[in-house]
XYZ file of C-alpha atoms in Angstrom:
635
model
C 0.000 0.000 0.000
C 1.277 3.508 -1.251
C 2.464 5.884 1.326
C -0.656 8.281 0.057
C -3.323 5.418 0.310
C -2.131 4.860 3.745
C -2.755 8.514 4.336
C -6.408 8.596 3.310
C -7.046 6.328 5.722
C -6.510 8.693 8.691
C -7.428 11.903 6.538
C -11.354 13.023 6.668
C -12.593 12.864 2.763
C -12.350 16.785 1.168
C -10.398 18.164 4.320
C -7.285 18.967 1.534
C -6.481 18.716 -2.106
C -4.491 15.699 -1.280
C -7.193 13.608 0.406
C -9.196 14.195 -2.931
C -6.900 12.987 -5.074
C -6.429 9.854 -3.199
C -10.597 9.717 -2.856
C -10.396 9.354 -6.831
C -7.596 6.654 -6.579
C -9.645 4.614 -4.473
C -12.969 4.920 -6.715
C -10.994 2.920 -9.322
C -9.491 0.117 -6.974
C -10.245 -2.974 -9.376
C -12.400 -3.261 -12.708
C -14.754 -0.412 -11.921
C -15.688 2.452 -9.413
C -16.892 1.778 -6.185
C -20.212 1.174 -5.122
C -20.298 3.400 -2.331
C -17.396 5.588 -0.449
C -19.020 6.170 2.364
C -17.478 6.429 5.573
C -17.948 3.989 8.777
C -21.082 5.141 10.654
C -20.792 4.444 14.350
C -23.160 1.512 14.488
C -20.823 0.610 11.966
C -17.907 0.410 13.624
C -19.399 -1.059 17.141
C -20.908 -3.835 15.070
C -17.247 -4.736 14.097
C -16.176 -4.997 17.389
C -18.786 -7.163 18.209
C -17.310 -9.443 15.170
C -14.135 -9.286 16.538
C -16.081 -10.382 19.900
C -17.574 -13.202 18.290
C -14.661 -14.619 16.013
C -12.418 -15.216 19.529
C -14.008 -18.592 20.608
C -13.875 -19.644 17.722
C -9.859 -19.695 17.427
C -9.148 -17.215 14.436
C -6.172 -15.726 15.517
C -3.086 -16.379 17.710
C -1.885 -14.990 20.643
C 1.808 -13.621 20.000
C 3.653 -16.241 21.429
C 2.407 -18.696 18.841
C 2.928 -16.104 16.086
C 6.773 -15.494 17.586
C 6.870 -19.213 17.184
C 5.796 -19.432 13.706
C 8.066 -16.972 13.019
C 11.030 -18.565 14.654
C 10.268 -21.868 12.613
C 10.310 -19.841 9.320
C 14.062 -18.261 9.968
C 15.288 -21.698 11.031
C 13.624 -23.328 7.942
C 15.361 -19.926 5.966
C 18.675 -20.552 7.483
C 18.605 -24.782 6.000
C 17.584 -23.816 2.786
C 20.618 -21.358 2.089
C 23.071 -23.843 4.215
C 21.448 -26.766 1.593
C 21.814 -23.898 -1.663
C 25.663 -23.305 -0.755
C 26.596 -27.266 -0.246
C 24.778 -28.189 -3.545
C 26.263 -25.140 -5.022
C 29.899 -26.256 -3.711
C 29.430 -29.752 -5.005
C 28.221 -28.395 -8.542
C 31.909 -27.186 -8.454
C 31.350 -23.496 -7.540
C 33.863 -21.836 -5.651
C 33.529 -21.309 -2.227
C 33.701 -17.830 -1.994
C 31.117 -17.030 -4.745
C 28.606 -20.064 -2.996
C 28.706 -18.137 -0.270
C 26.769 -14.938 -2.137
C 24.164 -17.488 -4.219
C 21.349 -16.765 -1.719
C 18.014 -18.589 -1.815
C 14.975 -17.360 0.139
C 12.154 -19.161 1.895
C 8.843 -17.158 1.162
C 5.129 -17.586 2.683
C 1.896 -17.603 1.060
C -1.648 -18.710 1.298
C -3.910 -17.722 4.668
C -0.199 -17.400 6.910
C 0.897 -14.750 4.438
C -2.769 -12.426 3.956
C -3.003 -12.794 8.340
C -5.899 -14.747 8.484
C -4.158 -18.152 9.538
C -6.035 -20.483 12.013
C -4.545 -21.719 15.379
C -2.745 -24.633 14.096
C -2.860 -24.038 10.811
C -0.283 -24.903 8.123
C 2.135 -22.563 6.586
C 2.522 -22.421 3.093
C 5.455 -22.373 1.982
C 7.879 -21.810 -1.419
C 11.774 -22.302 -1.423
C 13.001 -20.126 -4.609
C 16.780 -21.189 -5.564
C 19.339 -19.719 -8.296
C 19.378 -21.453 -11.632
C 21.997 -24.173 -10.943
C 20.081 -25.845 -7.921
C 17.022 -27.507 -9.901
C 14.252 -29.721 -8.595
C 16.055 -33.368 -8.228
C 18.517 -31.650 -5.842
C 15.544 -30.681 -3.353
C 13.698 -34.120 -3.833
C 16.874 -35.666 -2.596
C 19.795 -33.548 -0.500
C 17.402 -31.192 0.858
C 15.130 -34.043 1.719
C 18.348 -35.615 3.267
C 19.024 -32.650 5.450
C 15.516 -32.453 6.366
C 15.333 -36.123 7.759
C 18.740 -34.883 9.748
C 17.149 -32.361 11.760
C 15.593 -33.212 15.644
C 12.359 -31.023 15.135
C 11.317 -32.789 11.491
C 8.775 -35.360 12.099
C 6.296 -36.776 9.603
C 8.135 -36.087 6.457
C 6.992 -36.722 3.162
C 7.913 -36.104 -0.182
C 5.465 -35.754 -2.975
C 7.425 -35.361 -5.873
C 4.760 -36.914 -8.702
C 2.201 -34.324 -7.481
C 0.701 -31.677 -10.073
C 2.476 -29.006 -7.147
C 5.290 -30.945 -6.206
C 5.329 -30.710 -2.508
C 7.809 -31.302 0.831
C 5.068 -32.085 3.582
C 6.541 -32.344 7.142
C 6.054 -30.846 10.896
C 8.931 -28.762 11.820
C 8.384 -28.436 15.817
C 5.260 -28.647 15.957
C 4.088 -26.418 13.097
C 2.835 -28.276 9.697
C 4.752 -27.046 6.835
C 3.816 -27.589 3.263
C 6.985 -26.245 1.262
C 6.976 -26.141 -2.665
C 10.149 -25.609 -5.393
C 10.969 -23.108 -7.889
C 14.082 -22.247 -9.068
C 14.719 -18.717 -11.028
C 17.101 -18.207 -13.827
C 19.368 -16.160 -11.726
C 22.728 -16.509 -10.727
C 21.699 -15.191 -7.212
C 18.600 -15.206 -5.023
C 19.032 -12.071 -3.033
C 17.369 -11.193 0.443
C 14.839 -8.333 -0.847
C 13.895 -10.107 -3.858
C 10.261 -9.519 -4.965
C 8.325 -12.063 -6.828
C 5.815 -9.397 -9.074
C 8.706 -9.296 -12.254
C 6.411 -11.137 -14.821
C 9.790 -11.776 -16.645
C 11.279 -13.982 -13.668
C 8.658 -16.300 -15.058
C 10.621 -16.750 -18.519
C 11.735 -20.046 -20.127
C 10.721 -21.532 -16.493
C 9.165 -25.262 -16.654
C 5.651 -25.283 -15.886
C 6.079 -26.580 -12.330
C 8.772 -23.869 -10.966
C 5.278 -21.725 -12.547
C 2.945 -23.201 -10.562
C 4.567 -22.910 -7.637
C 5.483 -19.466 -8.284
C 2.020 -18.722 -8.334
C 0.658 -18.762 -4.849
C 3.334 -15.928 -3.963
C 2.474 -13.949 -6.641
C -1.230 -14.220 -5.815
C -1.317 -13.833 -2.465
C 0.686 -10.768 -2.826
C -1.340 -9.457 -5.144
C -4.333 -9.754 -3.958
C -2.930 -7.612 -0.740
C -1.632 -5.137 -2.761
C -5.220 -4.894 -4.693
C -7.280 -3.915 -1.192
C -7.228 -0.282 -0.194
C -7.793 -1.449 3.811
C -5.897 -4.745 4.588
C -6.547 -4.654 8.375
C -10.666 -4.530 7.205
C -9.487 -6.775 4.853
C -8.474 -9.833 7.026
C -11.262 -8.801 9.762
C -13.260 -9.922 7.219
C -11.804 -12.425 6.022
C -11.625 -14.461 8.984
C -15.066 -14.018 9.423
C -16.080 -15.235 5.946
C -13.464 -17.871 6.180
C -14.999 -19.278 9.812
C -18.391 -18.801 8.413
C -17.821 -20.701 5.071
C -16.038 -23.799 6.845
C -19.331 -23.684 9.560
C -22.167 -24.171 6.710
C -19.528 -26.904 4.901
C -18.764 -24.933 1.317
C -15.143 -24.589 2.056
C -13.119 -27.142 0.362
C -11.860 -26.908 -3.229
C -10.849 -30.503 -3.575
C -14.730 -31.209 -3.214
C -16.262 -28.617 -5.343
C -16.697 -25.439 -3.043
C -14.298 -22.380 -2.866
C -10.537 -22.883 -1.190
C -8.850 -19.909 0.758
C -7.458 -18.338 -2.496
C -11.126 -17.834 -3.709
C -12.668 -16.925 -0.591
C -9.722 -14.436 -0.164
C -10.730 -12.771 -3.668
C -14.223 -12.677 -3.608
C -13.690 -10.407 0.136
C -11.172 -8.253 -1.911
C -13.404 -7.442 -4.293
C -15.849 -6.566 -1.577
C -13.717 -4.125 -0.157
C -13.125 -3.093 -3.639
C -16.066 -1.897 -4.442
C -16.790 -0.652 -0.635
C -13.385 0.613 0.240
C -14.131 2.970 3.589
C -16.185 0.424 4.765
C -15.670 -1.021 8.480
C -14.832 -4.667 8.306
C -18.871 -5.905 9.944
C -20.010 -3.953 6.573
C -18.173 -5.647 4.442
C -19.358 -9.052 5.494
C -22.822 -7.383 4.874
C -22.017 -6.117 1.533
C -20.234 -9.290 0.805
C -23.589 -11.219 1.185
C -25.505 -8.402 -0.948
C -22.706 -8.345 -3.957
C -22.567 -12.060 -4.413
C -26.086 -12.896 -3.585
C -27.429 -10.859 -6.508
C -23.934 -11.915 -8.916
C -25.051 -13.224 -12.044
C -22.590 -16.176 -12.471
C -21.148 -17.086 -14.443
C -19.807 -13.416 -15.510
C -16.158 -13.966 -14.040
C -14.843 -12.052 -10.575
C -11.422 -9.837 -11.090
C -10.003 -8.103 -9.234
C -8.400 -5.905 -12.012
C -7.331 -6.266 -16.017
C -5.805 -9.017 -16.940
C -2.503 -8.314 -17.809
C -0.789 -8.791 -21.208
C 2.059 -10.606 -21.015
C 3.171 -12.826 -23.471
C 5.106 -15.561 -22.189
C 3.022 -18.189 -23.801
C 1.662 -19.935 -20.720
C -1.830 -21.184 -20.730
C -3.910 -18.047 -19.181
C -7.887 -17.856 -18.651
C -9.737 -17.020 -21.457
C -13.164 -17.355 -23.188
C -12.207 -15.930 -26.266
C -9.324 -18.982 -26.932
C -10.231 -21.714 -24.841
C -14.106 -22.983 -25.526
C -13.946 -24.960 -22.393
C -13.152 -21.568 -20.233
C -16.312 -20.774 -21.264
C -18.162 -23.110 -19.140
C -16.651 -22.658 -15.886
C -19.844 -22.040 -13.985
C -17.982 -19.929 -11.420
C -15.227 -18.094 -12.344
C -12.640 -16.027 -9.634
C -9.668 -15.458 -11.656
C -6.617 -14.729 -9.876
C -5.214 -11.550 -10.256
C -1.303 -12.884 -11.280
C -0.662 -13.674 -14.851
C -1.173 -16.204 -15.663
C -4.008 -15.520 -14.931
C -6.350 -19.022 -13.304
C -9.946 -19.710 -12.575
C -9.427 -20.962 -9.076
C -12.876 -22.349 -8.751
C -12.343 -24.831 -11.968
C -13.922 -27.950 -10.147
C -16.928 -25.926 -8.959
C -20.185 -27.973 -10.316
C -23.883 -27.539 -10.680
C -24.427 -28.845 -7.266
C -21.939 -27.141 -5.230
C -22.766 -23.487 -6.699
C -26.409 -24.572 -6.157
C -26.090 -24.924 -2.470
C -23.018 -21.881 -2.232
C -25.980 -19.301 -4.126
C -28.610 -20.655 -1.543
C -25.853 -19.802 1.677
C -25.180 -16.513 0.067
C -28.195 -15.982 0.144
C -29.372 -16.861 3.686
C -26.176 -15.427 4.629
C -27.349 -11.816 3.151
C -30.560 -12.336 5.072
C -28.656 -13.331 8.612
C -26.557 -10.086 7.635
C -29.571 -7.783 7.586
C -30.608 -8.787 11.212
C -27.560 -8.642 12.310
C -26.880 -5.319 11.303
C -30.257 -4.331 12.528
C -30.031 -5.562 16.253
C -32.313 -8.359 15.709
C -29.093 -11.403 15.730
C -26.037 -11.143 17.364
C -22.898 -12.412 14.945
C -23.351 -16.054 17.013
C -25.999 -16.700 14.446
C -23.991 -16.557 11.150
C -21.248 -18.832 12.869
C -24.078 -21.513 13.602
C -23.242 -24.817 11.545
C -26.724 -25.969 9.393
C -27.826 -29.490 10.517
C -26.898 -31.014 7.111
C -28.687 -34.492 7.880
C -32.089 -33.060 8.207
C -32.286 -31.179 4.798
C -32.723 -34.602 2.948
C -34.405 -37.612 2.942
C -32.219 -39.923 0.652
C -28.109 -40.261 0.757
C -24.950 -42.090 -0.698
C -22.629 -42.694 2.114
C -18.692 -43.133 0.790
C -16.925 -45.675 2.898
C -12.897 -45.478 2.556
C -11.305 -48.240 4.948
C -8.061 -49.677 5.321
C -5.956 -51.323 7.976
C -3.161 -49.157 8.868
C -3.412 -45.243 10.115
C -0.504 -44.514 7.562
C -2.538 -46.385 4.744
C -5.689 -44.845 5.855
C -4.262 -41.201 5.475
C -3.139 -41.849 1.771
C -6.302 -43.632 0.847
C -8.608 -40.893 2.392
C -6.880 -37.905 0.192
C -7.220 -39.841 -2.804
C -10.954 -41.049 -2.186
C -11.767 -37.411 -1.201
C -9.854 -35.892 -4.454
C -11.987 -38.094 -7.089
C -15.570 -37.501 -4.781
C -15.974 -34.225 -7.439
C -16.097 -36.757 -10.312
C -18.931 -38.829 -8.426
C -21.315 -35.743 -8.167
C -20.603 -34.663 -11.749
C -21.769 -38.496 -12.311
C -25.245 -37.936 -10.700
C -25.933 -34.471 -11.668
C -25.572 -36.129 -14.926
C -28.772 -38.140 -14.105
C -32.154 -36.722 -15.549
C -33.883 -37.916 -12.457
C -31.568 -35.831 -9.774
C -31.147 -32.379 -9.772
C -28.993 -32.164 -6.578
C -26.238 -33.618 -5.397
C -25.098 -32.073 -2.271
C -21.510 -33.618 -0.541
C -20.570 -32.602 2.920
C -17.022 -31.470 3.167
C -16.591 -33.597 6.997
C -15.685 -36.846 7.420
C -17.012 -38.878 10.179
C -16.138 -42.019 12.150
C -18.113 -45.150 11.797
C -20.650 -45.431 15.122
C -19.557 -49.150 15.136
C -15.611 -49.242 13.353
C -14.877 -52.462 11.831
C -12.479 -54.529 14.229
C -8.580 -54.152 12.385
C -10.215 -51.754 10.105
C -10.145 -47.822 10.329
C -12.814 -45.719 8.093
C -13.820 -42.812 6.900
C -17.434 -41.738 5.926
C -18.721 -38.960 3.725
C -22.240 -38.329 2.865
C -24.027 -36.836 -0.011
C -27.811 -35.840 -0.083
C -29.692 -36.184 -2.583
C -32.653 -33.786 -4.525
C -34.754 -35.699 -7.484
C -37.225 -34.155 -9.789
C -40.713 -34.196 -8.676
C -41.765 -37.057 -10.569
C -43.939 -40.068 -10.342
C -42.595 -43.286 -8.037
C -39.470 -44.486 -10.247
C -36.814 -46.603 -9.346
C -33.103 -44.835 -10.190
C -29.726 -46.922 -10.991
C -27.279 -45.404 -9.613
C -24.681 -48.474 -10.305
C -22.786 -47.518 -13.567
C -22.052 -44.097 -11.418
C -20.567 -45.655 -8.346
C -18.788 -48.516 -10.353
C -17.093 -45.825 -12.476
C -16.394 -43.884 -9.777
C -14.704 -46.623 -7.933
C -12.904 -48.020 -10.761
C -11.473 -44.702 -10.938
C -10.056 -44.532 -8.011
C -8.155 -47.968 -7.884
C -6.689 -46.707 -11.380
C -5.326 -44.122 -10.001
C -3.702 -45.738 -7.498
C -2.265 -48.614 -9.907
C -1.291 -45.719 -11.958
C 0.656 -44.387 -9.002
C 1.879 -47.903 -7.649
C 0.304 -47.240 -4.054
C -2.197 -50.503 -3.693
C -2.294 -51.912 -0.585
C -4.098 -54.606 0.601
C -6.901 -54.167 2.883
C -8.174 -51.022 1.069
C -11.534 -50.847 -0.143
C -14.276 -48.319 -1.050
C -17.983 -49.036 0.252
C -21.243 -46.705 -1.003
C -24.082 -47.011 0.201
C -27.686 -45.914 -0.151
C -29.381 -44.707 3.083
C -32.692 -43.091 3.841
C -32.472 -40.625 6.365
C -34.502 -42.648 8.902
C -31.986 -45.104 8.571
C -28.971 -42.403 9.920
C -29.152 -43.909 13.527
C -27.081 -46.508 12.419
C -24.163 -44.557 11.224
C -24.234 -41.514 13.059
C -25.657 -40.461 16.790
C -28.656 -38.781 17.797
C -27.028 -35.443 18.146
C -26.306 -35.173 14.493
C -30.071 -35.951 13.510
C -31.670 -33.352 15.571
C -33.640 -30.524 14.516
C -33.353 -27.420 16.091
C -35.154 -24.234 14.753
C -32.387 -21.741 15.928
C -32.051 -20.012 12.418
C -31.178 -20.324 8.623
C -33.322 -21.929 6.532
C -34.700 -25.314 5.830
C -37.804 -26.876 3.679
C -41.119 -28.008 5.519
C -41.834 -31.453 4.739
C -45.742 -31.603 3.925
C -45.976 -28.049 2.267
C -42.231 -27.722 0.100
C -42.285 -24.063 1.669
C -38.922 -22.143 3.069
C -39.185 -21.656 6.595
C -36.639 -20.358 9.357
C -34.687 -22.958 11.061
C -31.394 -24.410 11.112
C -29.720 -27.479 13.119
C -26.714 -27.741 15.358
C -23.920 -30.643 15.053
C -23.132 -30.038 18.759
C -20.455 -32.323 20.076
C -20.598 -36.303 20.688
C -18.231 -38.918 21.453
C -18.847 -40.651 17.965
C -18.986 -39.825 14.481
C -17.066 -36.373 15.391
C -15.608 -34.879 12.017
C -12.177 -35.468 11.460
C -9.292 -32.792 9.833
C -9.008 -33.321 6.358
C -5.996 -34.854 5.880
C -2.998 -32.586 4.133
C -2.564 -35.161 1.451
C -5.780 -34.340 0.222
C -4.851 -33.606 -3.524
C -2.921 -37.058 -3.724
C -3.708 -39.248 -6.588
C -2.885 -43.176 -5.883
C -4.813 -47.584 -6.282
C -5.780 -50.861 -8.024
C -8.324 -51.400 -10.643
C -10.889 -53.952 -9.325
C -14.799 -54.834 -10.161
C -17.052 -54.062 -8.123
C -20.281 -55.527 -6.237
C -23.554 -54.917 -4.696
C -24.952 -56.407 -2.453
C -28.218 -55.623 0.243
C -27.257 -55.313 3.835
C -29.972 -56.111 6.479
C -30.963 -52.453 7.168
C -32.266 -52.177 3.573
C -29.715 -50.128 2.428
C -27.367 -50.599 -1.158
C -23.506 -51.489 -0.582
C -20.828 -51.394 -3.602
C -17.367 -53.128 -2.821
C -14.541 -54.678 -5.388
C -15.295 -58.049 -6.977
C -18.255 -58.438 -8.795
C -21.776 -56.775 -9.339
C -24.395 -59.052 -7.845
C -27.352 -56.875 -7.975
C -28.325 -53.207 -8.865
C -27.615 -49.674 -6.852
C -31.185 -48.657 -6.971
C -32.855 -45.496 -5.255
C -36.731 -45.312 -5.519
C -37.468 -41.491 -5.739
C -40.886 -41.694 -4.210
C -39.639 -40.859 -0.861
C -38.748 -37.302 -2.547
C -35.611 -35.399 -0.494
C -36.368 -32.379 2.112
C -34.003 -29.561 1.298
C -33.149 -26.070 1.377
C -32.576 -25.677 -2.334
C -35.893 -24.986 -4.183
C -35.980 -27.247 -7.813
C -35.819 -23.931 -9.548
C -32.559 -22.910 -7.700
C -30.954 -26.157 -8.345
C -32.092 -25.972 -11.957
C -31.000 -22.642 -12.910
C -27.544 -23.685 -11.238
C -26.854 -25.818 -14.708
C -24.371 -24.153 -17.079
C -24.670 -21.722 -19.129
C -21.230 -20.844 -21.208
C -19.895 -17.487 -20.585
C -20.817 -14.659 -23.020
C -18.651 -15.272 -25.789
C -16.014 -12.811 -27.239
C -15.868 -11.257 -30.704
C -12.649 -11.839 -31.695
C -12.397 -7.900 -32.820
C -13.039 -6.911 -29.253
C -10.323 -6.533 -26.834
C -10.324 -8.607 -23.871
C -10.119 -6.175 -20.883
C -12.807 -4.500 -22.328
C -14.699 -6.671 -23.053
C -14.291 -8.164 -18.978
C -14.462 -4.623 -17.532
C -18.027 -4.484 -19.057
C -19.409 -7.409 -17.132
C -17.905 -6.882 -13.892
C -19.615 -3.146 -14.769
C -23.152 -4.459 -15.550
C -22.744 -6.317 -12.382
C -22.537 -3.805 -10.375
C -24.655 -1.394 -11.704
C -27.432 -4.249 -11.569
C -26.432 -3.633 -7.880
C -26.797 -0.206 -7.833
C -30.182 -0.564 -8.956
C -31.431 -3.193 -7.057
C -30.131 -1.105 -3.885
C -30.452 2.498 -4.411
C -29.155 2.976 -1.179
C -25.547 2.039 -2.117
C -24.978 4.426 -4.854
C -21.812 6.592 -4.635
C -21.760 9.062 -2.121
């Protein structure tokens, strides 16, 4: 942030020339002006400390000793990387003296790097080397050194990965540490990692790794207010992971999106206290008419011929259904495995999320209601339940991150199925009520909307067999089988949950939110709790959770006594079957689910120049919300 735009911040608007000229810098932060430059009223600002209030129980931020420890980790993992860049640089024949000047530089990205890190949470991580030091050296000597040192535990190496990634705990802090190497002679201390030209002649790896650093930065140096920025942030974050629509390995948004779609919030409001913005956050993308993309500003033209985002080249870009492109070039849609489903149930939170918001800001909730979790198990009345087990902890976290990283192909499967028109996966994983003995598993659910039809029997088995198979080729393809590893799915009605989960998770309780009245099909206020229980209690997604790895093997149904449809390996004795008579309970109206299906972005001319062309929808977006809301027009 500029020295001036840190000046308008404690400068009343029109009290000098200079706090005018900045006022017209900020009313161009991004694609367009701002909705509204108004200034924090003082309801305002008291309803952000009552945020802040009601964001500390829930863990959002650390107290400084953990930060000082986090920060002490990071120098120590700083100081190996440089002592690991001079030896490989000495070995490679360099003199001594000049290894001693090659640098190298350990830098942070992702939630640590914007401020809006969990307790616990990971640090992302990216070890930039000079030219000479390339990717086999830190899959092997670095890896070496690493194993050396008395605070590494849980090391792992994933060097096949589409990222390739060093995974490990480095006293007590979970580090996930990418590669890139420059084509410099020298990695100096003040490097910055903006130069577009550091990213020439680079392989497309040392790119992709590159890319969370440039983005992350970016995006900070895109908000006019970071400090309202991360406020809320965190909030968004917390409330985003509460209702279950945080997770981009299933579907949902990840932390880069969610991170975006709050900048451009504070875009667009950018002297707005960090409570409004959550407000405004709910209004802007409640009312956004997906799938017009979400930048943050122009895409830039650089042309270093990597694959960028764009609708005018690539015909599949223009069926993303909801596009956040990151602001670095090359520029990315970081919400490509978003489906119909998953932006079906995200529009319906944003949604009930704007409407929380309102009484909120009106005294009639206190924040404790946005941050309430939605009782997921009463919205629906039919479910598949994914059972990954194997026989080992170790084999158990492998298997779980590739299970969970193919589940998106499985609901792109059913949504493919003229007789549903939902399929909604939950992002936890639960414990078995009664485990296997020798086994340990993990469950996932997904409920299930179907058209309104007459009684009809559905066959789900071609789905789940192909979704299986899929799976165990991946892992041949990898060379991880292991015995003992298997994938169950089941069909379960919803009066059939006591046998897989407790009584806690099946409750209703009309606190708030939204859910669908049974005999009448009508929305009415209510939402459940998942309060705590000794069983079934969802467990943290493992950090291999993008790892692709089994064996190819049939796969068979059979009926268990409860009445419900299991699909293991072997063979197929009988049919996965759902009768769609008992119709599902849910949130989601049929219309909301139905006008979720895609619709291809508005395609280019080819005589019309892309930034242009991008500036005008993000422009008729927010004019539409000027109009809908006269009471945000600029002031």
């Amino acid at each position: 942030m500029s020295t001036k735009m840190s000046a308008f911040w404690s400068t009343p608007p029109g009290q000098n020339a200079q706090s005018q000229q900045i006022l017209n810098q900020a009313r161009n932060l991004g694609m367009t002006s701002a909705i509204s430059m108004a200034m924090p009223k003082p309801l305002d600002l008291q309803k952000t400390i009552e945020l802040n209030e009601a964001l500390i129980p829930h863990g959002v931020s650390e107290t400084d000793e953990e930060l000082n420890h986090r920060m002490e980790v990071l120098r120590k993992v700083n100081e190996l990387a440089k002592e690991w860049i001079k030896e490989v640089s000495v070995q490679k024949n360099m003199p001594t003296s000049a290894a001693d000047h090659v640098g190298g530089k350990i830098y942070t990205f992702g939630s640590y790097r914007l401020g809006v890190h969990n307790k616990g949470a990971d640090i992302d991580a990216l070890c930039v080397a000079p030219r000479h030091v390339d990717r086999v050296d830190y899959f092997t000597s670095f890896v070496d050194l690493l194993k050396k040192q008395p605070e590494v535990t849980e090391l792992r190496a994933v060097e096949e990965a589409f990222v390739p990634v060093i995974k490990m705990n480095f006293d007590g802090i979970e580090l996930d540490m990418l590669f890139a190497r420059l084509a410099l002679k020298e990695i100096p201390d003040n490097m910055d990692l903006k130069d577009d030209m550091l990213l020439k002649n680079l392989d497309p790896k040392c790119v992709r790794s590159l890319n969370g650093c440039r983005v992350t930065d970016e995006i900070l140096r895109l908000v006019p207010n970071i400090d309202n920025f991360r406020l809320a942030l965190r909030a968004i974050k917390l409330w985003a992971k509460k209702h279950g629509i945080y997770s981009n390995v299933l579907g949902y948004l990840g932390g880069v999106s969610w991170a975006m779609l709050v900048a451009r919030t504070c875009q667009l409001y950018p002297n707005a206290a960090a409570a409004t913005l959550v407000q405004k956050f709910f209004l802007v993308f409640s009312k956004w008419e997906w799938p017009q993309p979400v930048l943050l500003k122009p895409p830039d033209n650089v042309n270093l011929n990597y694959p960028v985002w764009d609708p005018r080249v690539n015909v599949s870009d223009r069926y993303h259904l909801m596009p956040i492109i990151t602001p670095a070039y090359p520029q990315q849609n970081s919400t490509f495995n978003v489906s119909c489903s998953t932006r079906a149930v995200m529009q319906e939170e944003f949604r009930q999320g704007f409407n929380m918001t309102e009484e909120i800001m009106t005294g009639k909730a206190t924040w404790d209601k946005l941050f309430e979790p939605p009782n997921f198990f009463v919205k629906y009345k039919h479910f598949i339940v994914l059972i990954a087990s194997s026989s080992s902890v170790e084999d158990q976290l492998e298997w779980v991150g590739l299970v969970e990283s193919k589940i998106r192909h499985l609901i792109l499967a059913l949504e493919r199925n003229d007789h549903i028109t939902l399929a909604h996966i939950n992002p936890e994983q639960y414990d078995p009520v009664q485990p296997e003995p020798d086994t340990i598993s993990t469950m996932w659910f997904i409920g299930l909307v179907f058209k309104k039809t007459e009684s009809l029997n559905i066959d789900l088995t071609q789905d789940i067999q192909a979704f299986t198979a899929q799976v165990h080729r991946q892992a041949a393809t990898a060379k991880t089988v292991k015995d003992g590893r298997r994938i169950d799915a089941k069909h379960v009605r919803r009066k059939q949950l006591s046998s897989y989960l407790p009584p806690n998770f099946l409750r209703t309780k009309r606190l708030g939110g939204m859910s669908l009245s049974t005999s009448t099909g009508s929305l009415s206020n209510g939402s459940g709790t998942s309060p705590a229980g000794t069983f079934a209690q969802p467990r943290k997604r493992p950090s291999d959770a993008a790892l692709d790895a089994v064996m190819m093997k049939k796969v068979r149904t059979r009926e268990t006594a409860d009445g419900t449809r299991n699909l293991e390996g072997d063979e197929c004795r009988s049919p996965f079957v759902i009768n769609s008579n008992d119709d599902s309970c849910s949130s989601l109206s049929v219309d909301d689910v139905q006008n979720s299906f895609p619709v291809p972005v508005e395609e280019v001319q080819p005589s019309e120049d892309a930034n242009d062309k991008l500036t005008m929808a993000a422009s008729r977006q927010e004019t539409a919300l000027k109009d809908d809301n006269p009471s945000q027009q600029i002031v």
